[in-house]
Amino acid sequence: MKKLVSLLLICCVAFAVAGCRHKKESPYNRTDDKQDYERLLNTHVFAACQNIMKPYALYSLATLNKRPTEKDPYYKITFVNGPCKGKVLFTKDVILKTEPLEGGAVTKGTVVLRNYWNPSNPYDKEKTDRWHKAVVSSTARMDKGIIDLEFPRDKNDFMPAREGAYLHNVRFITQPEIKDVRTFLF
């Protein structure tokens, strides 16, 4: 009986020691700033917070609560950051999917989404609260990590504001497909 109790006690201690050992982290579960930044942007949608349905609308990250139906054509969203943080809104002006511009082929006239803050730190999660639509005006400086963008204000704005942005602050709009708002008279 003593041997059985001591054997049982040894087994319990062995299991306790084995359970307390520090588990090695799997190399596949590593995370870094770029992955966290992309995960943040890919798990939310971009919704117009100010100047809704205008070419110069301000977009912020939002959680998609309800998709449109045949009876109700509006998305129901809740903003997670930006000037409208916490606000629930019914809107049609939602960008569902974006992709990083880095390494992608981009042409003049492509409509993209640009981070308003344009931080030099590539993956600054603190500055993801304000975005604007822009049109690519030149790709000449892409080898330096900068792309030139135009910010038209309406369909008749042929001399829009122009600015250079770091490539890591610009995203392709993949869903829905968006065209340049301006109507050129050629």
PDB file of C-alpha atoms in Angstrom:
ATOM      1  CA  MET A   1       0.000   0.000   0.000  1.00  0.00           C
ATOM      2  CA  LYS A   2       2.879   2.323   0.863  1.00  0.00           C
ATOM      3  CA  LYS A   3       4.427   1.659  -2.540  1.00  0.00           C
ATOM      4  CA  LEU A   4       1.140   2.432  -4.291  1.00  0.00           C
ATOM      5  CA  VAL A   5       0.718   5.734  -2.418  1.00  0.00           C
ATOM      6  CA  SER A   6       4.341   6.746  -3.053  1.00  0.00           C
ATOM      7  CA  LEU A   7       4.004   5.833  -6.750  1.00  0.00           C
ATOM      8  CA  LEU A   8       0.816   7.878  -6.969  1.00  0.00           C
ATOM      9  CA  LEU A   9       2.523  10.799  -5.203  1.00  0.00           C
ATOM     10  CA  ILE A  10       5.497  10.640  -7.596  1.00  0.00           C
ATOM     11  CA  CYS A  11       3.166  10.597 -10.629  1.00  0.00           C
ATOM     12  CA  CYS A  12       1.257  13.633  -9.318  1.00  0.00           C
ATOM     13  CA  VAL A  13       4.482  15.559  -8.726  1.00  0.00           C
ATOM     14  CA  ALA A  14       5.779  14.602 -12.205  1.00  0.00           C
ATOM     15  CA  PHE A  15       2.557  15.818 -13.870  1.00  0.00           C
ATOM     16  CA  ALA A  16       2.634  19.042 -11.860  1.00  0.00           C
ATOM     17  CA  VAL A  17       6.240  19.725 -12.852  1.00  0.00           C
ATOM     18  CA  ALA A  18       5.514  18.893 -16.496  1.00  0.00           C
ATOM     19  CA  GLY A  19       2.511  21.234 -16.490  1.00  0.00           C
ATOM     20  CA  CYS A  20       4.512  24.106 -14.994  1.00  0.00           C
ATOM     21  CA  ARG A  21       7.226  24.001 -17.622  1.00  0.00           C
ATOM     22  CA  HIS A  22       7.380  26.968 -19.943  1.00  0.00           C
ATOM     23  CA  LYS A  23       5.962  26.013 -23.317  1.00  0.00           C
ATOM     24  CA  LYS A  24       8.043  26.956 -26.313  1.00  0.00           C
ATOM     25  CA  GLU A  25       6.349  29.389 -28.652  1.00  0.00           C
ATOM     26  CA  SER A  26       5.595  27.954 -32.033  1.00  0.00           C
ATOM     27  CA  PRO A  27       7.445  29.744 -34.842  1.00  0.00           C
ATOM     28  CA  TYR A  28       4.145  29.955 -36.731  1.00  0.00           C
ATOM     29  CA  ASN A  29       2.465  32.087 -34.049  1.00  0.00           C
ATOM     30  CA  ARG A  30       4.956  34.923 -34.232  1.00  0.00           C
ATOM     31  CA  THR A  31       3.587  38.396 -34.574  1.00  0.00           C
ATOM     32  CA  ASP A  32       5.140  41.685 -35.507  1.00  0.00           C
ATOM     33  CA  ASP A  33       4.058  45.278 -36.121  1.00  0.00           C
ATOM     34  CA  LYS A  34       3.307  44.735 -39.810  1.00  0.00           C
ATOM     35  CA  GLN A  35       1.062  41.747 -39.132  1.00  0.00           C
ATOM     36  CA  ASP A  36      -0.768  43.567 -36.331  1.00  0.00           C
ATOM     37  CA  TYR A  37      -1.266  46.634 -38.548  1.00  0.00           C
ATOM     38  CA  GLU A  38      -2.577  44.566 -41.470  1.00  0.00           C
ATOM     39  CA  ARG A  39      -4.818  42.536 -39.169  1.00  0.00           C
ATOM     40  CA  LEU A  40      -6.308  45.753 -37.781  1.00  0.00           C
ATOM     41  CA  LEU A  41      -7.029  47.130 -41.261  1.00  0.00           C
ATOM     42  CA  ASN A  42      -8.310  43.828 -42.689  1.00  0.00           C
ATOM     43  CA  THR A  43     -10.703  43.023 -39.841  1.00  0.00           C
ATOM     44  CA  HIS A  44     -12.546  46.338 -40.166  1.00  0.00           C
ATOM     45  CA  VAL A  45     -14.152  48.334 -42.953  1.00  0.00           C
ATOM     46  CA  PHE A  46     -13.533  51.968 -43.848  1.00  0.00           C
ATOM     47  CA  ALA A  47     -16.667  54.109 -43.548  1.00  0.00           C
ATOM     48  CA  ALA A  48     -17.183  57.777 -44.300  1.00  0.00           C
ATOM     49  CA  CYS A  49     -17.309  59.686 -41.041  1.00  0.00           C
ATOM     50  CA  GLN A  50     -17.517  63.252 -42.346  1.00  0.00           C
ATOM     51  CA  ASN A  51     -18.651  64.636 -45.726  1.00  0.00           C
ATOM     52  CA  ILE A  52     -20.437  61.392 -46.557  1.00  0.00           C
ATOM     53  CA  MET A  53     -20.845  60.574 -50.286  1.00  0.00           C
ATOM     54  CA  LYS A  54     -18.419  63.373 -51.304  1.00  0.00           C
ATOM     55  CA  PRO A  55     -15.060  62.810 -53.060  1.00  0.00           C
ATOM     56  CA  TYR A  56     -13.289  64.436 -50.111  1.00  0.00           C
ATOM     57  CA  ALA A  57     -15.010  62.343 -47.420  1.00  0.00           C
ATOM     58  CA  LEU A  58     -13.047  61.467 -44.292  1.00  0.00           C
ATOM     59  CA  TYR A  59     -12.962  57.711 -43.653  1.00  0.00           C
ATOM     60  CA  SER A  60     -12.328  55.934 -40.356  1.00  0.00           C
ATOM     61  CA  LEU A  61     -12.165  52.282 -39.329  1.00  0.00           C
ATOM     62  CA  ALA A  62     -15.498  50.762 -38.406  1.00  0.00           C
ATOM     63  CA  THR A  63     -17.064  47.456 -37.441  1.00  0.00           C
ATOM     64  CA  LEU A  64     -19.656  46.179 -39.888  1.00  0.00           C
ATOM     65  CA  ASN A  65     -22.827  45.365 -37.945  1.00  0.00           C
ATOM     66  CA  LYS A  66     -25.301  44.779 -40.795  1.00  0.00           C
ATOM     67  CA  ARG A  67     -25.036  44.410 -44.557  1.00  0.00           C
ATOM     68  CA  PRO A  68     -27.585  45.935 -46.946  1.00  0.00           C
ATOM     69  CA  THR A  69     -30.658  43.973 -47.992  1.00  0.00           C
ATOM     70  CA  GLU A  70     -33.230  44.413 -50.761  1.00  0.00           C
ATOM     71  CA  LYS A  71     -35.480  46.405 -48.419  1.00  0.00           C
ATOM     72  CA  ASP A  72     -32.730  48.372 -46.663  1.00  0.00           C
ATOM     73  CA  PRO A  73     -29.784  49.466 -48.899  1.00  0.00           C
ATOM     74  CA  TYR A  74     -27.687  50.826 -46.004  1.00  0.00           C
ATOM     75  CA  TYR A  75     -24.800  49.338 -44.048  1.00  0.00           C
ATOM     76  CA  LYS A  76     -24.996  49.604 -40.271  1.00  0.00           C
ATOM     77  CA  ILE A  77     -21.554  50.350 -38.856  1.00  0.00           C
ATOM     78  CA  THR A  78     -19.948  51.367 -35.568  1.00  0.00           C
ATOM     79  CA  PHE A  79     -16.799  53.493 -35.717  1.00  0.00           C
ATOM     80  CA  VAL A  80     -13.829  52.115 -33.747  1.00  0.00           C
ATOM     81  CA  ASN A  81     -11.582  55.183 -34.054  1.00  0.00           C
ATOM     82  CA  GLY A  82     -11.384  58.674 -35.476  1.00  0.00           C
ATOM     83  CA  PRO A  83     -13.557  61.715 -34.820  1.00  0.00           C
ATOM     84  CA  CYS A  84     -16.743  59.603 -34.810  1.00  0.00           C
ATOM     85  CA  LYS A  85     -15.455  56.885 -32.438  1.00  0.00           C
ATOM     86  CA  GLY A  86     -18.335  54.904 -30.925  1.00  0.00           C
ATOM     87  CA  LYS A  87     -20.955  56.415 -33.222  1.00  0.00           C
ATOM     88  CA  VAL A  88     -23.418  54.048 -34.941  1.00  0.00           C
ATOM     89  CA  LEU A  89     -24.343  55.059 -38.478  1.00  0.00           C
ATOM     90  CA  PHE A  90     -26.449  53.819 -41.389  1.00  0.00           C
ATOM     91  CA  THR A  91     -24.617  54.619 -44.637  1.00  0.00           C
ATOM     92  CA  LYS A  92     -23.914  53.518 -48.197  1.00  0.00           C
ATOM     93  CA  ASP A  93     -20.400  55.042 -48.237  1.00  0.00           C
ATOM     94  CA  VAL A  94     -18.367  52.033 -47.054  1.00  0.00           C
ATOM     95  CA  ILE A  95     -15.106  50.572 -48.381  1.00  0.00           C
ATOM     96  CA  LEU A  96     -15.203  46.864 -47.616  1.00  0.00           C
ATOM     97  CA  LYS A  97     -11.739  45.620 -48.637  1.00  0.00           C
ATOM     98  CA  THR A  98      -8.337  47.171 -49.202  1.00  0.00           C
ATOM     99  CA  GLU A  99      -4.860  45.835 -49.866  1.00  0.00           C
ATOM    100  CA  PRO A 100      -1.425  47.310 -49.241  1.00  0.00           C
ATOM    101  CA  LEU A 101       0.009  49.139 -52.230  1.00  0.00           C
ATOM    102  CA  GLU A 102       3.536  47.915 -51.608  1.00  0.00           C
ATOM    103  CA  GLY A 103       4.784  45.709 -54.404  1.00  0.00           C
ATOM    104  CA  GLY A 104       1.582  46.074 -56.419  1.00  0.00           C
ATOM    105  CA  ALA A 105       1.330  47.436 -59.915  1.00  0.00           C
ATOM    106  CA  VAL A 106      -0.362  50.817 -59.851  1.00  0.00           C
ATOM    107  CA  THR A 107      -1.146  53.095 -62.772  1.00  0.00           C
ATOM    108  CA  LYS A 108      -1.956  56.759 -63.128  1.00  0.00           C
ATOM    109  CA  GLY A 109      -5.661  57.367 -62.469  1.00  0.00           C
ATOM    110  CA  THR A 110      -6.116  54.547 -59.933  1.00  0.00           C
ATOM    111  CA  VAL A 111      -8.299  55.524 -56.967  1.00  0.00           C
ATOM    112  CA  VAL A 112      -6.618  54.616 -53.672  1.00  0.00           C
ATOM    113  CA  LEU A 113      -7.100  55.236 -49.962  1.00  0.00           C
ATOM    114  CA  ARG A 114      -4.427  57.365 -48.246  1.00  0.00           C
ATOM    115  CA  ASN A 115      -3.698  57.724 -44.547  1.00  0.00           C
ATOM    116  CA  TYR A 116      -4.277  61.383 -43.659  1.00  0.00           C
ATOM    117  CA  TRP A 117      -1.370  61.480 -41.173  1.00  0.00           C
ATOM    118  CA  ASN A 118       1.124  59.927 -43.637  1.00  0.00           C
ATOM    119  CA  PRO A 119       3.464  58.766 -40.820  1.00  0.00           C
ATOM    120  CA  SER A 120       7.043  57.853 -41.675  1.00  0.00           C
ATOM    121  CA  ASN A 121       6.816  54.866 -39.296  1.00  0.00           C
ATOM    122  CA  PRO A 122       5.380  52.229 -41.632  1.00  0.00           C
ATOM    123  CA  TYR A 123       3.090  50.521 -39.149  1.00  0.00           C
ATOM    124  CA  ASP A 124       1.927  53.156 -36.700  1.00  0.00           C
ATOM    125  CA  LYS A 125      -1.356  51.733 -35.365  1.00  0.00           C
ATOM    126  CA  GLU A 126      -2.030  54.953 -33.466  1.00  0.00           C
ATOM    127  CA  LYS A 127      -2.455  56.911 -36.703  1.00  0.00           C
ATOM    128  CA  THR A 128      -5.038  54.806 -38.528  1.00  0.00           C
ATOM    129  CA  ASP A 129      -8.063  56.939 -37.758  1.00  0.00           C
ATOM    130  CA  ARG A 130      -8.314  59.283 -40.787  1.00  0.00           C
ATOM    131  CA  TRP A 131      -8.211  58.261 -44.440  1.00  0.00           C
ATOM    132  CA  HIS A 132      -9.071  60.005 -47.724  1.00  0.00           C
ATOM    133  CA  LYS A 133      -9.664  58.789 -51.258  1.00  0.00           C
ATOM    134  CA  ALA A 134      -7.026  59.967 -53.721  1.00  0.00           C
ATOM    135  CA  VAL A 135      -6.146  59.481 -57.375  1.00  0.00           C
ATOM    136  CA  VAL A 136      -2.642  58.400 -58.400  1.00  0.00           C
ATOM    137  CA  SER A 137      -1.071  61.205 -60.443  1.00  0.00           C
ATOM    138  CA  SER A 138       2.476  59.904 -60.876  1.00  0.00           C
ATOM    139  CA  THR A 139       4.479  56.779 -60.121  1.00  0.00           C
ATOM    140  CA  ALA A 140       7.875  58.326 -60.951  1.00  0.00           C
ATOM    141  CA  ARG A 141       9.095  58.309 -57.313  1.00  0.00           C
ATOM    142  CA  MET A 142       7.936  54.781 -56.418  1.00  0.00           C
ATOM    143  CA  ASP A 143      11.525  53.529 -56.325  1.00  0.00           C
ATOM    144  CA  LYS A 144      12.086  56.002 -53.446  1.00  0.00           C
ATOM    145  CA  GLY A 145       8.986  54.704 -51.609  1.00  0.00           C
ATOM    146  CA  ILE A 146       6.783  57.706 -52.455  1.00  0.00           C
ATOM    147  CA  ILE A 147       3.750  57.992 -54.721  1.00  0.00           C
ATOM    148  CA  ASP A 148       2.202  61.238 -55.957  1.00  0.00           C
ATOM    149  CA  LEU A 149      -1.526  61.663 -55.375  1.00  0.00           C
ATOM    150  CA  GLU A 150      -4.268  64.128 -56.318  1.00  0.00           C
ATOM    151  CA  PHE A 151      -7.232  64.958 -54.102  1.00  0.00           C
ATOM    152  CA  PRO A 152     -10.125  66.145 -56.302  1.00  0.00           C
ATOM    153  CA  ARG A 153     -12.918  67.998 -54.515  1.00  0.00           C
ATOM    154  CA  ASP A 154     -15.707  67.405 -57.045  1.00  0.00           C
ATOM    155  CA  LYS A 155     -16.356  66.221 -60.606  1.00  0.00           C
ATOM    156  CA  ASN A 156     -15.245  69.586 -62.046  1.00  0.00           C
ATOM    157  CA  ASP A 157     -12.005  69.937 -60.089  1.00  0.00           C
ATOM    158  CA  PHE A 158      -9.266  69.773 -62.713  1.00  0.00           C
ATOM    159  CA  MET A 159      -6.587  71.397 -60.519  1.00  0.00           C
ATOM    160  CA  PRO A 160      -6.810  69.299 -57.352  1.00  0.00           C
ATOM    161  CA  ALA A 161      -4.498  69.411 -54.376  1.00  0.00           C
ATOM    162  CA  ARG A 162      -1.397  67.259 -54.922  1.00  0.00           C
ATOM    163  CA  GLU A 163       0.772  65.534 -52.386  1.00  0.00           C
ATOM    164  CA  GLY A 164       3.361  62.792 -52.084  1.00  0.00           C
ATOM    165  CA  ALA A 165       2.652  59.897 -49.737  1.00  0.00           C
ATOM    166  CA  TYR A 166       4.746  57.015 -48.443  1.00  0.00           C
ATOM    167  CA  LEU A 167       3.779  53.744 -50.134  1.00  0.00           C
ATOM    168  CA  HIS A 168       3.003  52.088 -46.792  1.00  0.00           C
ATOM    169  CA  ASN A 169       0.307  54.738 -46.156  1.00  0.00           C
ATOM    170  CA  VAL A 170      -1.577  54.051 -49.395  1.00  0.00           C
ATOM    171  CA  ARG A 171      -3.978  51.143 -49.976  1.00  0.00           C
ATOM    172  CA  PHE A 172      -5.722  49.719 -53.044  1.00  0.00           C
ATOM    173  CA  ILE A 173      -9.497  49.785 -52.803  1.00  0.00           C
ATOM    174  CA  THR A 174     -10.537  46.302 -53.939  1.00  0.00           C
ATOM    175  CA  GLN A 175     -14.196  46.275 -52.926  1.00  0.00           C
ATOM    176  CA  PRO A 176     -16.230  48.132 -54.118  1.00  0.00           C
ATOM    177  CA  GLU A 177     -14.508  49.203 -57.323  1.00  0.00           C
ATOM    178  CA  ILE A 178     -14.215  53.002 -57.372  1.00  0.00           C
ATOM    179  CA  LYS A 179     -13.489  55.181 -60.403  1.00  0.00           C
ATOM    180  CA  ASP A 180     -12.125  58.722 -60.559  1.00  0.00           C
ATOM    181  CA  VAL A 181     -14.978  61.151 -59.865  1.00  0.00           C
ATOM    182  CA  ARG A 182     -13.837  63.719 -62.405  1.00  0.00           C
ATOM    183  CA  THR A 183     -15.328  63.889 -65.889  1.00  0.00           C
ATOM    184  CA  PHE A 184     -12.620  64.857 -68.354  1.00  0.00           C
ATOM    185  CA  LEU A 185     -13.607  66.861 -71.408  1.00  0.00           C
ATOM    186  CA  PHE A 186     -11.326  65.569 -74.189  1.00  0.00           C
TER     187      PHE A 186
END
